[in-house]
Structures are given as C-alpha cells and as structure tokens.
PDB file of C-alpha atoms in Angstrom:
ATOM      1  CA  UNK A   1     -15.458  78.415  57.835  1.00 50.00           C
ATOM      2  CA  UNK A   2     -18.351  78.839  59.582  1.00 48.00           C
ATOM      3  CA  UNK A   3     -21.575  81.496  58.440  1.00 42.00           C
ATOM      4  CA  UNK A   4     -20.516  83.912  61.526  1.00 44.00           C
ATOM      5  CA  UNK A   5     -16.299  84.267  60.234  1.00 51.00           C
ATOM      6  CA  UNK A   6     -17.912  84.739  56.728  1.00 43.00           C
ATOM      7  CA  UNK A   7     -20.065  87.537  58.086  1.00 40.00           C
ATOM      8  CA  UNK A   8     -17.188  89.095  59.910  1.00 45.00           C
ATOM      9  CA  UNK A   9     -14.962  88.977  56.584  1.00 52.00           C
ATOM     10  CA  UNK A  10     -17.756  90.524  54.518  1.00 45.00           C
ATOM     11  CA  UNK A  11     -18.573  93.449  57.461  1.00 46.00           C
ATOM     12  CA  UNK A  12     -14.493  93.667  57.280  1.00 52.00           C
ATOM     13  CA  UNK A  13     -14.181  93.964  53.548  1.00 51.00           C
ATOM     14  CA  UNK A  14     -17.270  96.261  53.502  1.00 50.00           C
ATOM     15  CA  UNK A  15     -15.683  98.619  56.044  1.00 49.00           C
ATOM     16  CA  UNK A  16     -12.176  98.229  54.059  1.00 53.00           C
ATOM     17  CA  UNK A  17     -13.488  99.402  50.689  1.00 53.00           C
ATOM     18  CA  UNK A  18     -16.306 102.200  52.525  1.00 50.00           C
ATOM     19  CA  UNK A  19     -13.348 104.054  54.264  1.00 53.00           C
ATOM     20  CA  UNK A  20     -11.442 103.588  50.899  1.00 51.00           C
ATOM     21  CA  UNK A  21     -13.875 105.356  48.770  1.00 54.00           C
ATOM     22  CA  UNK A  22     -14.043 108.161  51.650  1.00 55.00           C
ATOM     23  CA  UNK A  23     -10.971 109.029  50.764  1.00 55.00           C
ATOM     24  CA  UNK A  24     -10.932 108.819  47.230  1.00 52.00           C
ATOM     25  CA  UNK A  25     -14.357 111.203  47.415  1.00 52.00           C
ATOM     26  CA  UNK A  26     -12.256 113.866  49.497  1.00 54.00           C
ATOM     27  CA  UNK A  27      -9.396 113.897  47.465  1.00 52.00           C
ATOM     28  CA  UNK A  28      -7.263 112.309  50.188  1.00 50.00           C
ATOM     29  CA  UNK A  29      -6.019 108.968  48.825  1.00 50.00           C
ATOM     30  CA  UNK A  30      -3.844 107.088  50.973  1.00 53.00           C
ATOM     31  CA  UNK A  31      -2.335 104.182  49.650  1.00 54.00           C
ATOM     32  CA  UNK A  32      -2.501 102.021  52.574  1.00 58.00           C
ATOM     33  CA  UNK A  33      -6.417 102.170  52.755  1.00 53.00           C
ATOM     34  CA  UNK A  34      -7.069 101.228  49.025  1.00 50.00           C
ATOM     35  CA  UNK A  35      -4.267  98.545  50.172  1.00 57.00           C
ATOM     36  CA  UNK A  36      -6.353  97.364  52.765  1.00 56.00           C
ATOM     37  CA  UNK A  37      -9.725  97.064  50.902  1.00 52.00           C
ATOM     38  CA  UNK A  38      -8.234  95.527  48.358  1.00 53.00           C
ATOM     39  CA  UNK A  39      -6.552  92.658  50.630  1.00 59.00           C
ATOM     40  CA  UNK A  40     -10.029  92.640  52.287  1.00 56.00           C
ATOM     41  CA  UNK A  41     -12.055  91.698  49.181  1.00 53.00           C
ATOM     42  CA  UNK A  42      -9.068  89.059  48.441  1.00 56.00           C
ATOM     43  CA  UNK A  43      -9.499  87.000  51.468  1.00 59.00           C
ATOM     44  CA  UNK A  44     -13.681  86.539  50.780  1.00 57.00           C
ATOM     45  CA  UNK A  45     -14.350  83.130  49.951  1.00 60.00           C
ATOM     46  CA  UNK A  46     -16.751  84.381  47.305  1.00 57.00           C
ATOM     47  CA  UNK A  47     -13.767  86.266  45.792  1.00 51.00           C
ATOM     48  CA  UNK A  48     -11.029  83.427  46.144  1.00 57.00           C
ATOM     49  CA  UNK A  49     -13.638  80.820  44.659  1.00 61.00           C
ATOM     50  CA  UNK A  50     -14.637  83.270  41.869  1.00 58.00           C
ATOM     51  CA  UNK A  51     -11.142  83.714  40.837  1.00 57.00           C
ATOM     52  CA  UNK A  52     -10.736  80.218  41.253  1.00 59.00           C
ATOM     53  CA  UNK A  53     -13.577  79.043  38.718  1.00 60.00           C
ATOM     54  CA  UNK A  54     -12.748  81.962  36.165  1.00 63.00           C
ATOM     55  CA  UNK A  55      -9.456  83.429  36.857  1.00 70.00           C
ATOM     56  CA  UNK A  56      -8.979  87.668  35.682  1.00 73.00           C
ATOM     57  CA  UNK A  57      -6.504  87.126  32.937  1.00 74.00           C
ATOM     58  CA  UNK A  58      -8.431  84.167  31.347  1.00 79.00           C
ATOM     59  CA  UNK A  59     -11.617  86.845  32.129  1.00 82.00           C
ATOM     60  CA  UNK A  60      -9.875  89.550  30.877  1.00 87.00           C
ATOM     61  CA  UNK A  61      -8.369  88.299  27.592  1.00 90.00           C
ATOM     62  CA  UNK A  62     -11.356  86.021  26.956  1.00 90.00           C
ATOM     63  CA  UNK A  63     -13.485  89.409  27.099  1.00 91.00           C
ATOM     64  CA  UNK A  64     -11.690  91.342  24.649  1.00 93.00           C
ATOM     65  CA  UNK A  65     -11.271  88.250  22.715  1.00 95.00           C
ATOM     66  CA  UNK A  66     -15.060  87.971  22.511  1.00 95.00           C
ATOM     67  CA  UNK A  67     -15.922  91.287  21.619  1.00 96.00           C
ATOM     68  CA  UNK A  68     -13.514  91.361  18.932  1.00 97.00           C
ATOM     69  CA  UNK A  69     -14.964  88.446  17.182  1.00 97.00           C
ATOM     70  CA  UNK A  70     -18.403  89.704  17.622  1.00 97.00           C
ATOM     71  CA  UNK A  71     -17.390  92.980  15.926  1.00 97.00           C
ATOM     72  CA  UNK A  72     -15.567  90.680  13.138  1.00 97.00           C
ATOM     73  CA  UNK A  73     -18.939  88.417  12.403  1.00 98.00           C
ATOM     74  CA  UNK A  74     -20.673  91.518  12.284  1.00 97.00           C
ATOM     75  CA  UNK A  75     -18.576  93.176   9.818  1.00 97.00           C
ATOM     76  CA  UNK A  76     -19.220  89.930   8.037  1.00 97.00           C
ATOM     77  CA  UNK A  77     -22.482  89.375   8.260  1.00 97.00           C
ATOM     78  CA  UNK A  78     -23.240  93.305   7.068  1.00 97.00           C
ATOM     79  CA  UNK A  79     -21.083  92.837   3.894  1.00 97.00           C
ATOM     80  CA  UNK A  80     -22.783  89.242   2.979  1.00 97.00           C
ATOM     81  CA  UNK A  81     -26.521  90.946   3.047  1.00 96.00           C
ATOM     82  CA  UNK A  82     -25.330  93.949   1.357  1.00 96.00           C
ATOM     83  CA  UNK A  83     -23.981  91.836  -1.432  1.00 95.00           C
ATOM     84  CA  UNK A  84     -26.853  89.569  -1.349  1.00 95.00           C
ATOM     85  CA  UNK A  85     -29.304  92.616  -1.913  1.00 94.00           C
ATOM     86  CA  UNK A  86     -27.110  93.719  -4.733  1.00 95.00           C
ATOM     87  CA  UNK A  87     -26.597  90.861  -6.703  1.00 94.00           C
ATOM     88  CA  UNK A  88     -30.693  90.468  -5.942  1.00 93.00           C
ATOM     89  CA  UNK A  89     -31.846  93.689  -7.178  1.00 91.00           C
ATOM     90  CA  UNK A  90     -31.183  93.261 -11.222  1.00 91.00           C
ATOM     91  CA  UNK A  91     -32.746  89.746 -10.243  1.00 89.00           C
ATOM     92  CA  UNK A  92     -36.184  90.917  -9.348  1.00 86.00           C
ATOM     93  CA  UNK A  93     -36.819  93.021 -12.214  1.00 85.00           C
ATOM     94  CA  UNK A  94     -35.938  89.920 -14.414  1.00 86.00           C
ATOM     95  CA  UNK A  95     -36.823  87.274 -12.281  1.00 81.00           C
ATOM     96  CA  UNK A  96     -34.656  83.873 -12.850  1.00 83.00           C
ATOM     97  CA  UNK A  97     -35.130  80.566 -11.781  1.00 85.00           C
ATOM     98  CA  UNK A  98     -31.860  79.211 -11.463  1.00 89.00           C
ATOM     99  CA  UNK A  99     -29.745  82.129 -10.865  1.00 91.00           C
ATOM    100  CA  UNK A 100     -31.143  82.935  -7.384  1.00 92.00           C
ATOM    101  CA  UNK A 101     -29.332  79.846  -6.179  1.00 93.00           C
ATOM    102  CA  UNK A 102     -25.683  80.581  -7.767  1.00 94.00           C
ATOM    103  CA  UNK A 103     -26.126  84.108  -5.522  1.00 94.00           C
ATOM    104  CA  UNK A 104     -27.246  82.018  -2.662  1.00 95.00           C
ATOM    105  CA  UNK A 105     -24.076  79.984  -3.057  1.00 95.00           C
ATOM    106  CA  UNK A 106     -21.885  82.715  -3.120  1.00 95.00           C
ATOM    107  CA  UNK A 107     -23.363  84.016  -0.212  1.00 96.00           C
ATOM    108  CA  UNK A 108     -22.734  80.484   2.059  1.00 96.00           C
ATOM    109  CA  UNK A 109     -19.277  80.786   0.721  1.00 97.00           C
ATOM    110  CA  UNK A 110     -18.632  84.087   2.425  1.00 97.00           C
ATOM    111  CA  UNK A 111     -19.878  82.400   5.291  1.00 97.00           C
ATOM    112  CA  UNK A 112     -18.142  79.750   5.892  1.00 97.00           C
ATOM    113  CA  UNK A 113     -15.036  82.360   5.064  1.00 97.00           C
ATOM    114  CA  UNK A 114     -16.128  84.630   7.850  1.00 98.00           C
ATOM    115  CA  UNK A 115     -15.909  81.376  10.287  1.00 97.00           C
ATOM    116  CA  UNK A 116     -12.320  80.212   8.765  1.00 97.00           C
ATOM    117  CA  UNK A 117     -11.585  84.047   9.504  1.00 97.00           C
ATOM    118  CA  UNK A 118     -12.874  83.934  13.149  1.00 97.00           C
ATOM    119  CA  UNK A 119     -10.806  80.877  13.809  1.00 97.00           C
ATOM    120  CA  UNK A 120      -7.615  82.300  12.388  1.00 97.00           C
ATOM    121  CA  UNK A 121      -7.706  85.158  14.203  1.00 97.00           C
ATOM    122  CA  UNK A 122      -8.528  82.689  17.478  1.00 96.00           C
ATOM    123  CA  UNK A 123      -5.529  80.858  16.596  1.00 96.00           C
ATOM    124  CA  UNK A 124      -3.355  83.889  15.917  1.00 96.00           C
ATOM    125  CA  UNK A 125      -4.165  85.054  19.772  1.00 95.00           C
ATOM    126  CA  UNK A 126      -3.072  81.820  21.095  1.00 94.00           C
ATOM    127  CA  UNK A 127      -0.080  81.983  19.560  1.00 94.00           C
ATOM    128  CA  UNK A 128       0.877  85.892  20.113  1.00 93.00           C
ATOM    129  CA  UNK A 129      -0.046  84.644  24.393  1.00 90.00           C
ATOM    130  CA  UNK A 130       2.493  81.821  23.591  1.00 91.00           C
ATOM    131  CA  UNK A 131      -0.365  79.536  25.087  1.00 91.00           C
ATOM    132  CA  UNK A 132       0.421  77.008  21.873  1.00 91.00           C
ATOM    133  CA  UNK A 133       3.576  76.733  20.584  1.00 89.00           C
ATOM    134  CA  UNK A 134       2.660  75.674  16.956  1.00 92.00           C
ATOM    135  CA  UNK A 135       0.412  77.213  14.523  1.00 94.00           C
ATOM    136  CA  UNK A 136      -0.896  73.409  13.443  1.00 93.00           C
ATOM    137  CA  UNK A 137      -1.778  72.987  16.971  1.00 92.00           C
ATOM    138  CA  UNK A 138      -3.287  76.273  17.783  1.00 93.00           C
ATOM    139  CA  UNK A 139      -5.797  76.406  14.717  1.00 94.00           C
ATOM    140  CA  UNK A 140      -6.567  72.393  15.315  1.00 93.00           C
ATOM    141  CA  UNK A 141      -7.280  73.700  18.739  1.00 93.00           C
ATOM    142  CA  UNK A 142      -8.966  76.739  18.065  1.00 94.00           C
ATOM    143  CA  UNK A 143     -11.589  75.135  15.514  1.00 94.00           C
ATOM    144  CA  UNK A 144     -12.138  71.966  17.362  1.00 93.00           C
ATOM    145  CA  UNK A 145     -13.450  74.854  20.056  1.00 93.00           C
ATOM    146  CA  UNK A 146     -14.655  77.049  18.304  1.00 95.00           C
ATOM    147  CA  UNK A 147     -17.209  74.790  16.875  1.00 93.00           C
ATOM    148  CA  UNK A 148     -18.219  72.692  20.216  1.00 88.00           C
ATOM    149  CA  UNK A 149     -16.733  69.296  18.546  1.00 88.00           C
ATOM    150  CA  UNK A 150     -14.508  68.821  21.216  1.00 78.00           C
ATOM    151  CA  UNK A 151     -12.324  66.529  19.402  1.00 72.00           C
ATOM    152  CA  UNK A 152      -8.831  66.219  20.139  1.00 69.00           C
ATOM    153  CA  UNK A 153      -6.427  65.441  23.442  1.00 74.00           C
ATOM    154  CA  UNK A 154      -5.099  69.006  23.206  1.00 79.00           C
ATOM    155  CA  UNK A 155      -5.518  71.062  26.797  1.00 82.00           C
ATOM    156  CA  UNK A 156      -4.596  74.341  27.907  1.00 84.00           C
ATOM    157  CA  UNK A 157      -2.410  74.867  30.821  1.00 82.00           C
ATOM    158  CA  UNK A 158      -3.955  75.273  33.895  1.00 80.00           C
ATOM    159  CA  UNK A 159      -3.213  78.824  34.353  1.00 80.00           C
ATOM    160  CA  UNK A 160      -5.367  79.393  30.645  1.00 85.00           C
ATOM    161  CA  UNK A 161      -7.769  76.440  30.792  1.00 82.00           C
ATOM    162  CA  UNK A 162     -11.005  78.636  31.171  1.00 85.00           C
ATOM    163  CA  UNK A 163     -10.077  80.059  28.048  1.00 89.00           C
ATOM    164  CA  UNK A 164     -11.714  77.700  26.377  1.00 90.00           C
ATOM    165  CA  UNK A 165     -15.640  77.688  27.163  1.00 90.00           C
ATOM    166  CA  UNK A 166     -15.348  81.475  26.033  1.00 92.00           C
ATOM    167  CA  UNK A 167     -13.668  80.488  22.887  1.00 94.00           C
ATOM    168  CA  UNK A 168     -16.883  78.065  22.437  1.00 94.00           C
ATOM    169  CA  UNK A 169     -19.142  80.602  23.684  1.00 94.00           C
ATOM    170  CA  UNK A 170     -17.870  82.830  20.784  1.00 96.00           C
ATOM    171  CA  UNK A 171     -18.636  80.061  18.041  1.00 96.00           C
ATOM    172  CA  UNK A 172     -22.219  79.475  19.633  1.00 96.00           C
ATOM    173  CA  UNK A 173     -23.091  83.211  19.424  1.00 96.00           C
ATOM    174  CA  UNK A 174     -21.187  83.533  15.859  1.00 97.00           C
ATOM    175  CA  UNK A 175     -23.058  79.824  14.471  1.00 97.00           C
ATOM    176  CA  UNK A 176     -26.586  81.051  16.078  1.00 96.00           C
ATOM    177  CA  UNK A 177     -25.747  84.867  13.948  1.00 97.00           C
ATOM    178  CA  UNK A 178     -25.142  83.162  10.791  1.00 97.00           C
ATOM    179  CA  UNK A 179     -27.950  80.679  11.054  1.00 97.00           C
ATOM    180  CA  UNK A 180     -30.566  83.415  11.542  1.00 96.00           C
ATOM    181  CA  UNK A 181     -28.450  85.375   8.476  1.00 97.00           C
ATOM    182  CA  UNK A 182     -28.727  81.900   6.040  1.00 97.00           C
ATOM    183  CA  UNK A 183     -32.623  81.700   6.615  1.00 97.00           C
ATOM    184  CA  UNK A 184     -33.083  85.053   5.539  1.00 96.00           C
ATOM    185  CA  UNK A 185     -30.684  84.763   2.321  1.00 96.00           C
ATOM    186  CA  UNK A 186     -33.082  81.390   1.492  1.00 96.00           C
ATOM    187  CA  UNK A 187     -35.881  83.186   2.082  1.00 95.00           C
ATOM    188  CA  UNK A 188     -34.846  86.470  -0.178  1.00 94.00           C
ATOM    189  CA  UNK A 189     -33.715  83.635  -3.015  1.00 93.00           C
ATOM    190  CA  UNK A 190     -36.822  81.926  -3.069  1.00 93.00           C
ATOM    191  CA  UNK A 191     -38.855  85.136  -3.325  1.00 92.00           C
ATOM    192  CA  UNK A 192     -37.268  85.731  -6.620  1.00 91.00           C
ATOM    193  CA  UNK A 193     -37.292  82.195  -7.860  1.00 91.00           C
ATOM    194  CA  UNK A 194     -41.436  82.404  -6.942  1.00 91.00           C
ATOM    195  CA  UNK A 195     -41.548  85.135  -9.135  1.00 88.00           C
ATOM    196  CA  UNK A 196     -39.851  83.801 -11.951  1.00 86.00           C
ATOM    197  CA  UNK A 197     -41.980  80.347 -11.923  1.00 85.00           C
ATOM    198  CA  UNK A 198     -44.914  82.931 -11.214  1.00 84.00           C
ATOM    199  CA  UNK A 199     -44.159  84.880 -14.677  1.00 82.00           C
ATOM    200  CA  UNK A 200     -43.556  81.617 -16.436  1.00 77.00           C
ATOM    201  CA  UNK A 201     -46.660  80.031 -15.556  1.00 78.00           C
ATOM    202  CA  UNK A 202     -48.709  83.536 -16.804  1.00 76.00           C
ATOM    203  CA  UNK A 203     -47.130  83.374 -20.184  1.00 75.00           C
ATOM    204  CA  UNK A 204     -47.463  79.432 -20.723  1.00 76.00           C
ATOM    205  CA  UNK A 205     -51.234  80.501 -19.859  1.00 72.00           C
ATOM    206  CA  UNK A 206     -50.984  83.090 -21.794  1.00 76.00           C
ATOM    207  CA  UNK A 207     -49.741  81.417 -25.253  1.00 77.00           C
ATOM    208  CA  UNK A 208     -52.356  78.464 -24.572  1.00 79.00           C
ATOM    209  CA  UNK A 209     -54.864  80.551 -24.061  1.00 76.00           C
ATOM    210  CA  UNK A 210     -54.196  84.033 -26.407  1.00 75.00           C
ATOM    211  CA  UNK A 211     -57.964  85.540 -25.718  1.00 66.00           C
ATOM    212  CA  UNK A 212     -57.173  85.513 -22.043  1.00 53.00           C
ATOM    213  CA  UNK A 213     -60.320  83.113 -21.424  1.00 56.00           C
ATOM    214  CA  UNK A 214     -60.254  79.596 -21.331  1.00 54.00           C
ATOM    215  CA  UNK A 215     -61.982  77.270 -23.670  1.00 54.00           C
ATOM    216  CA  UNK A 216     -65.601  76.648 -23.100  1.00 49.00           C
TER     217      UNK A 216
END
C-alpha cells in the first residue's frame, strides 16, 4: 500500500469517526455512522498491525490482570513493613544483636509468600480462561513467567500468546518492588544491631575503665 492509499484511509477514518461524534454531541446517534467509523478505524494498517502485535482480549485481560497483582504486592508489601516496624520497636529500646536478624527472616519469608501468592493467583486465571487445562501445567507455566526463567516447552495458543510478556512484565515490576522493600528491611535491622554492638562496646569500656578516663 502505497503512502497516498494510507493517507486516503486515515482522511476516511478521520471523517468516519468526526461525523460520528457529531452525532453523538447532538443527541442524534445513528447506528450506521458509529458503524461506519468503527469499520473505518478497522481497515488502518496501523490498527490491523496493532491488533496484530497485541491483540484486545490478550490487552484487555492482561490489563486487569496486571493491576490486580499490583494491588496484591502492595497489600503485601504494606503488611511486611508494618510488621517489620512492630516487631522493631520493643527492639530499639533494648537493642539486640542477634534478634534483628530472626525479624529480618521472618520478613523474607512473607516475601517470598507474597510471590508464591502472585503466581497462584496467575495460575488460577489461566485456568478459570481455560487457556491450560491442568493446574500442574498452569502454575509450572505461570512461575517459569512470572519470574523471566523462561524454562519449559509450554506455549500459549496463538489466540493468548501475548499473554505472556505481561505476565513477565508483572514479575519484573513485583521483583523490582520487593527488592527496593528487602534493602530497606536490611537497612532498619542493621540500625538496631549497630546499636546494640554500640551499647556493648560503652559498657565493656565502661567496666575496664570505671572512672570514665583511661589509664595514664
């Protein structure tokens, strides 16, 4: 197709959906127009290639898919630094040096839950779309994704095949959320674990030196 047909399609489509939204602004829909625009916009190469490359329903799901994830890792990620403040705060008024990590350890459990959550609930939406027929498959599938690994033969059928960079784009999102959120809960940890070595050191001084001066 040459540059001046796709000029005439776009001019066409542009007129279609114009005249369309004419009517719909004077309250005089008729059917026929929207009809019209809409088989305008179908038959531009930008929209057939588009639709092509990402089709709407693996747009669509993959969208609310996405969002629902996000709002799941979030949920997460508010109740693991709410618990790690908590467990923290009897901490810093008696600072310890070794029990600062066991809170720290709880806290990379519950993330690593919140992942094995996220990929359920992955694998739970393949299966309620029929897309994967077995829930073996479907969570082999969905975690190999999820996490970028790529491992495995398993495909989705044509029709669902972009599915899959937005189930990896969730997991990149999700594993760059909870690496920010595992610096922080070191960082919190070792604060407390400073303090504790810090009070140590003061009363070793302390006893070896009761005057508060050192020897001359």
């Amino acid at each position: 197709m040459s540059k001046h047909e796709v000029a005439q399609e776009l001019g066409a489509a542009a007129i279609a959906a114009v005249q369309a939204a004419s009517s719909a602004a004077s309250g005089a829909v008729n059917e026929s127009t929207v009809g019209n625009a809409v088989q305008a916009l179908e038959h531009l190469p930008v929209y057939q290639s588009l639709n092509a490359v990402m089709p709407a329903p693996d747009l669509f799901f993959g969208a609310c898919m996405l969002i629902l994830i996000m709002l799941v890792h979030t949920a997460g990620m508010r109740f693991i630094t709410n618990r790690l403040e908590f467990r923290l705060k009897p901490l810093r008024a008696k600072p310890s040096t070794w029990r600062p990590d066991i809170v720290m350890s709880g806290s990379v459990f519950f993330l690593v839950a919140v992942h094995l959550l996220e990929i359920y609930i992955w694998s739970a939406a393949l299966m309620w779309m029929e897309l994967v027929k077995d829930w073996s498959v479907a969570g082999f599938f969905a975690a190999n994704t999820y996490t970028t690994v790529g491992y495995g033969s398993m495909v989705l059928s044509k029709e669902w095949r972009m599915l899959a960079p937005i189930i990896a784009m969730s997991g990149l999102f999700t594993f760059g959320w909870t690496g920010s959120v595992l610096v922080e809960i070191v960082r919190r940890c070792q604060e407390v674990k400073n303090a504790a070595w810090k009070i140590r050191e003061e009363a070793t001084h302390a006893r070896k030196h009761p005057t508060g001066k050192p020897p001359g």
